[in-house]
Short mmCIF file of C-alpha atoms and ligand atoms in Angstrom, two decimals:
data_model
loop_
_atom_site.label_atom_id
_atom_site.label_comp_id
_atom_site.label_asym_id
_atom_site.label_seq_id
_atom_site.Cartn_x
_atom_site.Cartn_y
_atom_site.Cartn_z
CA MET A 1 41.59 -64.73 -18.39
CA ARG A 2 42.86 -62.50 -21.24
CA ASP A 3 39.23 -62.10 -22.06
CA LEU A 4 38.36 -61.08 -18.56
CA LEU A 5 41.26 -58.54 -18.52
CA ALA A 6 40.13 -57.11 -21.86
CA ALA A 7 36.61 -56.83 -20.69
CA LEU A 8 37.86 -55.02 -17.45
CA GLY A 9 39.90 -52.57 -19.72
CA GLU A 10 36.69 -51.79 -21.68
CA LEU A 11 34.66 -51.51 -18.67
CA ARG A 12 37.08 -48.85 -17.33
CA GLU A 13 36.31 -46.77 -20.32
CA ARG A 14 32.69 -46.56 -19.21
CA LEU A 15 33.95 -44.56 -16.03
CA LYS A 16 34.08 -41.44 -18.30
CA GLU A 17 30.18 -41.52 -18.91
CA ILE A 18 29.39 -41.09 -15.23
CA PRO A 19 30.23 -37.43 -14.58
CA GLN A 20 27.74 -36.41 -17.52
CA ALA A 21 25.11 -38.75 -16.53
CA ASP A 22 21.72 -37.46 -15.41
CA GLU A 23 19.63 -39.12 -12.68
CA ARG A 24 18.03 -41.68 -15.08
CA ARG A 25 21.31 -42.57 -16.87
CA LEU A 26 23.10 -42.94 -13.77
CA GLN A 27 20.60 -45.60 -12.48
CA ASP A 28 20.89 -47.39 -15.68
CA LEU A 29 24.61 -47.52 -15.81
CA LYS A 30 24.69 -48.65 -12.16
CA THR A 31 22.31 -51.56 -12.94
CA GLU A 32 24.31 -52.31 -16.09
CA ILE A 33 27.76 -52.45 -14.29
CA LEU A 34 27.11 -53.18 -10.66
CA GLY A 35 23.57 -54.80 -10.80
CA ARG A 36 23.31 -57.70 -8.36
CA LYS A 37 22.85 -60.35 -10.77
CA ALA A 38 23.42 -59.22 -14.38
CA GLY A 39 25.92 -56.37 -13.73
CA THR A 40 28.92 -56.67 -16.02
CA LEU A 41 31.37 -56.37 -13.20
CA THR A 42 29.22 -58.46 -10.93
CA GLN A 43 29.59 -61.36 -13.40
CA ILE A 44 33.31 -60.86 -13.77
CA LEU A 45 33.61 -61.05 -9.96
CA GLY A 46 31.26 -63.96 -10.01
CA ALA A 47 33.68 -65.81 -12.42
CA LEU A 48 36.66 -65.51 -10.24
CA PRO A 49 36.19 -68.84 -8.30
CA ARG A 50 36.58 -70.86 -11.48
CA LEU A 51 39.99 -69.38 -12.33
CA ASP A 52 43.27 -70.78 -11.51
CA PRO A 53 44.93 -69.24 -8.49
CA ALA A 54 47.42 -67.01 -10.34
CA SER A 55 44.84 -65.67 -12.73
CA LYS A 56 42.29 -65.36 -9.93
CA LYS A 57 44.86 -63.09 -8.13
CA GLU A 58 45.50 -60.80 -11.08
CA VAL A 59 41.91 -60.49 -12.35
CA GLY A 60 40.44 -60.31 -8.71
CA ALA A 61 42.85 -57.40 -7.93
CA SER A 62 41.97 -55.38 -10.97
CA ALA A 63 38.29 -56.21 -10.83
CA ASN A 64 38.00 -55.13 -7.15
CA ALA A 65 39.92 -51.98 -7.79
CA LEU A 66 37.66 -51.03 -10.73
CA LYS A 67 34.62 -51.88 -8.62
CA ARG A 68 35.88 -49.27 -5.95
CA GLU A 69 36.46 -46.76 -8.66
CA PHE A 70 32.94 -47.23 -10.06
CA GLU A 71 31.40 -46.97 -6.54
CA THR A 72 33.31 -43.74 -5.89
CA ALA A 73 32.36 -42.31 -9.23
CA PHE A 74 28.75 -43.23 -8.80
CA ALA A 75 28.61 -41.70 -5.25
CA ALA A 76 30.20 -38.47 -6.41
CA ARG A 77 27.76 -38.03 -9.35
CA GLU A 78 24.87 -38.72 -7.19
CA ARG A 79 26.04 -36.18 -4.61
CA ALA A 80 26.43 -33.54 -7.43
CA LEU A 81 22.91 -34.19 -8.72
CA LYS A 82 21.21 -33.93 -5.38
CA HIS A 83 23.25 -30.75 -4.63
CA ALA A 84 22.05 -29.20 -7.79
CA ALA A 85 18.33 -30.02 -6.94
CA GLY A 86 18.96 -28.64 -3.35
CA VAL A 87 17.82 -31.91 -1.79
CA VAL A 88 21.05 -31.87 0.43
CA THR A 89 19.67 -28.74 2.19
CA GLY A 90 16.10 -30.14 2.49
CA LEU A 91 14.74 -27.70 -0.14
CA ASP A 92 13.04 -28.68 -3.19
CA LEU A 93 14.02 -25.83 -5.60
CA THR A 94 11.59 -27.03 -8.25
CA MET A 95 8.57 -26.64 -5.96
CA PRO A 96 6.22 -23.58 -7.08
CA GLY A 97 6.67 -20.72 -4.69
CA ARG A 98 4.20 -19.38 -2.15
CA ALA A 99 3.29 -15.66 -2.83
CA ALA A 100 4.70 -13.51 0.02
CA TRP A 101 2.23 -11.16 1.78
CA ARG A 102 3.42 -7.57 1.57
CA ALA A 103 2.17 -4.92 3.88
CA GLY A 104 0.65 -1.85 2.27
CA LEU A 105 -0.98 1.42 3.20
CA HIS A 106 -4.76 1.72 3.00
CA LEU A 107 -5.98 3.64 0.01
CA VAL A 108 -7.25 6.40 2.15
CA THR A 109 -3.87 6.79 3.87
CA GLN A 110 -2.23 7.01 0.52
CA VAL A 111 -4.56 9.64 -0.72
CA VAL A 112 -4.03 11.68 2.55
CA ASP A 113 -0.24 11.49 2.13
CA GLU A 114 -0.41 12.42 -1.63
CA ILE A 115 -2.56 15.59 -0.80
CA CYS A 116 -0.48 16.58 2.00
CA ASP A 117 2.74 16.17 -0.19
CA ILE A 118 1.21 18.42 -2.90
CA PHE A 119 0.43 21.00 -0.35
CA ARG A 120 3.86 20.68 1.16
CA GLU A 121 5.23 21.69 -2.23
CA LEU A 122 3.05 24.76 -2.11
CA GLY A 123 4.45 25.67 1.40
CA PHE A 124 1.97 24.06 3.77
CA THR A 125 3.16 22.28 6.96
CA ARG A 126 1.21 19.18 8.31
CA ALA A 127 -0.60 19.88 11.68
CA VAL A 128 -2.79 17.83 13.91
CA GLY A 129 -5.23 18.23 16.76
CA PRO A 130 -7.22 16.41 19.39
CA GLU A 131 -10.25 14.36 18.29
CA VAL A 132 -12.22 15.15 21.47
CA GLU A 133 -12.98 18.91 21.63
CA ASN A 134 -15.09 21.25 23.52
CA GLU A 135 -17.71 23.33 22.02
CA ARG A 136 -15.65 26.51 21.89
CA TYR A 137 -13.09 24.95 19.53
CA ASN A 138 -15.58 22.79 17.51
CA PHE A 139 -18.20 25.50 17.12
CA PHE A 140 -18.20 28.98 18.86
CA ALA A 141 -14.71 30.12 18.05
CA LEU A 142 -15.45 29.14 14.41
CA ASN A 143 -18.43 31.68 14.48
CA PHE A 144 -21.26 29.00 14.67
CA PRO A 145 -24.36 30.57 16.17
CA ARG A 146 -25.55 29.09 19.66
CA ASP A 147 -28.55 27.48 18.00
CA HIS A 148 -26.84 25.80 15.04
CA PRO A 149 -28.22 22.19 14.60
CA ALA A 150 -24.75 20.65 14.60
CA LEU A 151 -24.70 21.46 18.35
CA ASP A 152 -27.54 18.99 18.75
CA ALA A 153 -26.81 15.65 20.40
CA GLN A 154 -28.89 14.20 17.52
CA ASP A 155 -26.05 15.27 15.02
CA SER A 156 -22.91 15.08 17.12
CA PHE A 157 -21.38 12.44 19.48
CA TYR A 158 -21.09 14.18 22.88
CA VAL A 159 -18.96 12.44 25.53
CA GLY A 160 -19.66 15.12 28.19
CA PRO A 161 -21.71 18.24 28.85
CA ASP A 162 -19.13 20.38 26.91
CA LEU A 163 -17.20 17.80 25.36
CA LEU A 164 -17.57 15.92 21.95
CA LEU A 165 -15.91 13.96 19.24
CA ARG A 166 -14.99 16.68 16.78
CA THR A 167 -17.45 16.95 13.86
CA HIS A 168 -14.81 18.37 11.56
CA THR A 169 -11.07 19.26 11.54
CA SER A 170 -11.74 22.91 11.61
CA PRO A 171 -11.28 23.27 15.34
CA VAL A 172 -7.59 22.78 14.52
CA GLN A 173 -7.73 26.08 12.63
CA ILE A 174 -8.49 27.86 15.90
CA ARG A 175 -5.68 25.81 17.75
CA THR A 176 -3.25 26.88 15.13
CA LEU A 177 -4.33 30.55 15.00
CA GLU A 178 -4.11 30.72 18.99
CA ARG A 179 -0.69 29.14 18.98
CA TYR A 180 1.30 30.57 16.08
CA PRO A 181 1.45 34.14 14.69
CA PRO A 182 0.85 34.61 10.94
CA PRO A 183 2.15 33.80 8.35
CA ILE A 184 0.37 30.43 8.75
CA ARG A 185 0.04 27.76 6.04
CA VAL A 186 -1.03 24.27 7.39
CA VAL A 187 -2.85 21.20 6.28
CA ILE A 188 -4.60 19.15 9.09
CA PRO A 189 -5.46 15.62 8.30
CA GLY A 190 -7.59 13.72 10.80
CA GLN A 191 -10.40 11.70 11.85
CA VAL A 192 -13.92 13.24 12.46
CA TYR A 193 -17.15 11.81 13.86
CA ARG A 194 -20.92 12.46 13.12
CA ARG A 195 -24.19 10.83 13.89
CA ASP A 196 -24.68 9.55 10.40
CA PRO A 197 -26.05 6.25 9.20
CA PHE A 198 -23.46 3.79 7.80
CA ASP A 199 -24.64 3.56 4.18
CA ALA A 200 -23.25 3.80 0.64
CA SER A 201 -22.35 7.47 0.96
CA HIS A 202 -22.01 8.00 4.76
CA SER A 203 -19.98 6.80 7.53
CA PRO A 204 -20.24 7.95 11.24
CA VAL A 205 -16.49 8.25 11.24
CA PHE A 206 -14.32 9.56 8.31
CA GLN A 207 -11.29 11.53 7.53
CA GLN A 208 -10.94 15.22 6.59
CA ILE A 209 -8.07 17.42 5.56
CA GLU A 210 -8.44 20.97 6.72
CA GLY A 211 -6.32 23.62 5.08
CA LEU A 212 -5.65 27.25 6.38
CA ALA A 213 -3.37 30.10 4.94
CA VAL A 214 -3.25 33.39 6.95
CA ASP A 215 -1.01 36.16 5.93
CA GLU A 216 -1.00 39.89 5.02
CA GLY A 217 -2.41 40.51 1.58
CA ILE A 218 -4.04 37.19 0.88
CA THR A 219 -6.84 37.44 -1.63
CA PHE A 220 -9.58 35.50 -3.27
CA VAL A 221 -7.16 34.95 -6.28
CA ASP A 222 -4.56 33.20 -4.06
CA PHE A 223 -7.35 31.08 -2.73
CA LYS A 224 -8.73 29.98 -6.09
CA ALA A 225 -5.28 29.55 -7.63
CA THR A 226 -3.99 27.44 -4.79
CA LEU A 227 -6.97 25.09 -4.82
CA ALA A 228 -7.04 24.77 -8.66
CA THR A 229 -3.40 23.98 -8.71
CA PHE A 230 -3.94 21.43 -6.08
CA ALA A 231 -6.71 19.76 -8.13
CA ARG A 232 -4.59 19.70 -11.31
CA ARG A 233 -1.66 18.11 -9.68
CA PHE A 234 -3.89 15.58 -7.88
CA PHE A 235 -6.01 14.62 -10.75
CA THR A 236 -4.64 15.51 -14.22
CA ALA A 237 -3.01 18.85 -15.53
CA ASP A 238 -6.24 19.51 -17.75
CA THR A 239 -8.82 18.81 -15.08
CA ARG A 240 -11.40 21.61 -15.00
CA VAL A 241 -12.58 23.02 -11.75
CA ARG A 242 -15.41 25.33 -10.73
CA PHE A 243 -16.36 27.17 -7.60
CA ARG A 244 -19.96 27.54 -6.40
CA PRO A 245 -21.15 29.90 -3.80
CA SER A 246 -21.94 28.32 -0.56
CA PHE A 247 -22.16 28.99 3.08
CA PHE A 248 -20.04 28.02 6.19
CA PRO A 249 -20.18 30.18 9.45
CA PHE A 250 -16.41 30.45 9.51
CA THR A 251 -15.78 31.74 5.89
CA GLU A 252 -17.08 34.76 4.02
CA PRO A 253 -17.52 34.39 1.03
CA SER A 254 -17.82 30.69 1.04
CA ALA A 255 -17.45 28.32 -1.87
CA GLU A 256 -17.56 24.68 -2.92
CA MET A 257 -15.11 23.43 -5.43
CA ASP A 258 -16.06 20.85 -8.00
CA VAL A 259 -13.78 18.96 -10.34
CA GLN A 260 -14.59 17.47 -13.65
CA CYS A 261 -15.82 13.99 -13.10
CA GLN A 262 -12.92 11.53 -13.23
CA ILE A 263 -14.94 8.61 -14.33
CA CYS A 264 -16.82 10.10 -17.44
CA GLY A 265 -14.54 13.20 -17.96
CA GLY A 266 -17.51 15.52 -17.65
CA VAL A 267 -20.02 14.03 -20.06
CA GLY A 268 -22.25 12.61 -17.27
CA CYS A 269 -22.29 9.17 -15.63
CA PRO A 270 -24.05 7.42 -12.62
CA THR A 271 -21.00 8.27 -10.44
CA CYS A 272 -21.54 12.09 -10.91
CA LYS A 273 -25.39 11.68 -11.18
CA GLN A 274 -25.05 12.87 -14.70
CA THR A 275 -23.70 16.23 -13.87
CA GLY A 276 -20.22 15.73 -15.10
CA TRP A 277 -19.06 17.40 -11.83
CA MET A 278 -17.87 16.07 -8.47
CA GLU A 279 -17.76 18.26 -5.31
CA ILE A 280 -14.40 17.63 -3.52
CA LEU A 281 -14.25 20.42 -0.91
CA GLY A 282 -15.91 23.31 1.06
CA SER A 283 -13.84 26.43 1.42
CA GLY A 284 -13.79 30.28 1.70
CA MET A 285 -11.99 33.35 2.90
CA VAL A 286 -11.53 33.20 6.58
CA HIS A 287 -14.28 35.08 8.39
CA PRO A 288 -12.84 38.09 10.16
CA ALA A 289 -14.71 37.03 13.39
CA VAL A 290 -12.65 33.99 13.44
CA LEU A 291 -9.46 35.77 13.34
CA ASP A 292 -10.69 38.22 16.14
CA ASN A 293 -11.76 35.24 18.29
CA CYS A 294 -8.13 33.99 18.21
CA GLY A 295 -6.65 37.36 18.92
CA VAL A 296 -5.31 37.81 15.22
CA ASP A 297 -5.74 41.36 13.87
CA SER A 298 -8.39 40.97 11.11
CA GLU A 299 -7.68 44.47 9.78
CA ARG A 300 -4.23 43.35 8.97
CA PHE A 301 -4.64 39.79 8.11
CA THR A 302 -6.60 37.86 5.63
CA GLY A 303 -6.61 34.12 4.73
CA PHE A 304 -8.44 31.33 3.15
CA ALA A 305 -9.49 27.81 4.42
CA TRP A 306 -10.97 24.55 3.15
CA GLY A 307 -11.92 21.12 4.24
CA MET A 308 -12.07 18.08 2.12
CA GLY A 309 -12.96 14.40 2.39
CA PRO A 310 -10.03 11.95 1.38
CA GLU A 311 -12.56 8.98 1.21
CA ARG A 312 -14.75 10.86 -1.24
CA ILE A 313 -11.70 12.01 -3.28
CA ALA A 314 -10.47 8.38 -3.37
CA MET A 315 -13.89 7.27 -4.51
CA SER A 316 -14.26 9.83 -7.11
CA ARG A 317 -10.70 9.12 -8.46
CA HIS A 318 -11.10 5.32 -8.65
CA GLY A 319 -14.92 5.11 -9.29
CA ILE A 320 -15.62 3.27 -5.89
CA PRO A 321 -19.36 3.19 -5.55
CA ASP A 322 -19.74 2.50 -1.78
CA ILE A 323 -17.75 4.16 1.20
CA ARG A 324 -18.16 1.00 3.24
CA LEU A 325 -15.64 -0.67 0.97
CA LEU A 326 -13.08 1.53 2.60
CA PHE A 327 -13.93 0.34 6.20
CA GLU A 328 -14.52 -3.40 5.63
CA ASN A 329 -10.87 -4.19 5.06
CA ASP A 330 -11.46 -6.92 2.65
CA VAL A 331 -7.89 -7.71 1.50
CA ARG A 332 -9.14 -8.41 -2.10
CA PHE A 333 -10.49 -4.91 -2.36
CA LEU A 334 -7.58 -3.18 -0.68
CA SER A 335 -4.79 -5.06 -2.50
CA GLN A 336 -6.01 -3.51 -5.74
CA PHE A 337 -4.51 -0.24 -4.33
CA ALA A 338 -1.40 -1.85 -2.71
CA GLY A 339 0.88 1.05 -1.71
CA GLY A 340 4.46 1.08 -0.56
CA ALA A 341 5.22 0.76 3.27
CA ARG A 342 5.86 3.87 5.13
N1 DAH B 401 -15.73 22.04 8.24
C1 DAH B 401 -16.58 21.98 7.06
C2 DAH B 401 -17.39 20.60 7.05
O1 DAH B 401 -16.89 19.72 7.85
C3 DAH B 401 -15.78 21.81 5.76
C4 DAH B 401 -15.11 23.17 5.52
C5 DAH B 401 -15.68 24.15 4.84
C6 DAH B 401 -13.84 23.50 6.09
C7 DAH B 401 -15.08 25.32 4.52
C8 DAH B 401 -13.31 24.80 5.81
C9 DAH B 401 -13.91 25.63 5.04
O2 DAH B 401 -12.06 25.19 6.43
O3 DAH B 401 -13.46 26.92 4.83
O4 DAH B 401 -18.30 20.48 6.46
#
């Protein structure tokens, strides 16, 4: 009986091991002490019937009390381990996470916003206009001759005898000039439509950003400096630009602006067709006839205007070879340009 009490005393010491035990060690201890056949305490309890009544009472009381203490300690440790693993809440915190989908802005939307932001710093406000226009706004007030090919149903989407999907954002120049007296400085982003094939460099629907500045004393110098400043802010501070003479009915003189190819730096590559340059916009000094058509005194006011294609600009910046990539909405393509939510 003394031996049994001594054994119980030693066993009691083992209680201290439990709060530090990990899962594996806890199971081992449980088997060693409370195991159904060979457990140390189980065997002590099993020996009770062979003792005399007085010893049975003494040893039995301590052994049962110790058994309860072990059970409580094991249960507490098990709970603590489960809680640490999150199993209590049904979560397995060790499981690899699933990547969360994050919404983002389309590359072209990001480019439109970025361009408008640069012009906002230069004093331009954002304006919009309708996508369905009549011929006066889309063509005639912009000084197009009556026989211009763009008026042909072959080239433009007509939805009625004098109603068409706008072929450019320039009609919003007219709407702005009719509505607001100068000084005017606006940028006009929007969707436009043309009967073009859907191929690597054309889409029947695309975006434009129109710009218009009209005030007293605006010169060709303001025009060139504003657009060159834009190009250097949008691309890089040392980007070279050049203006080439061109023709548009609503500007005189007219020019196209090229920027140094962003892919090869100007030495020539397939993207710039070995020229080292990329055309990014059409522009010019507002034709006096346009001002007159809108009731703005062309003797007193002058201005400049431009129109650019954000898809083209996005393509030239990132070396995207096919405009259709911007319309197919393949997330693997778009997520390369994941932008912040608006
Ligand atoms: N509207 C022209 C186009 O779609 C682009 C353009 C050229 C706009 C010159 C302008 C400009 O405002 O001055 O091709």
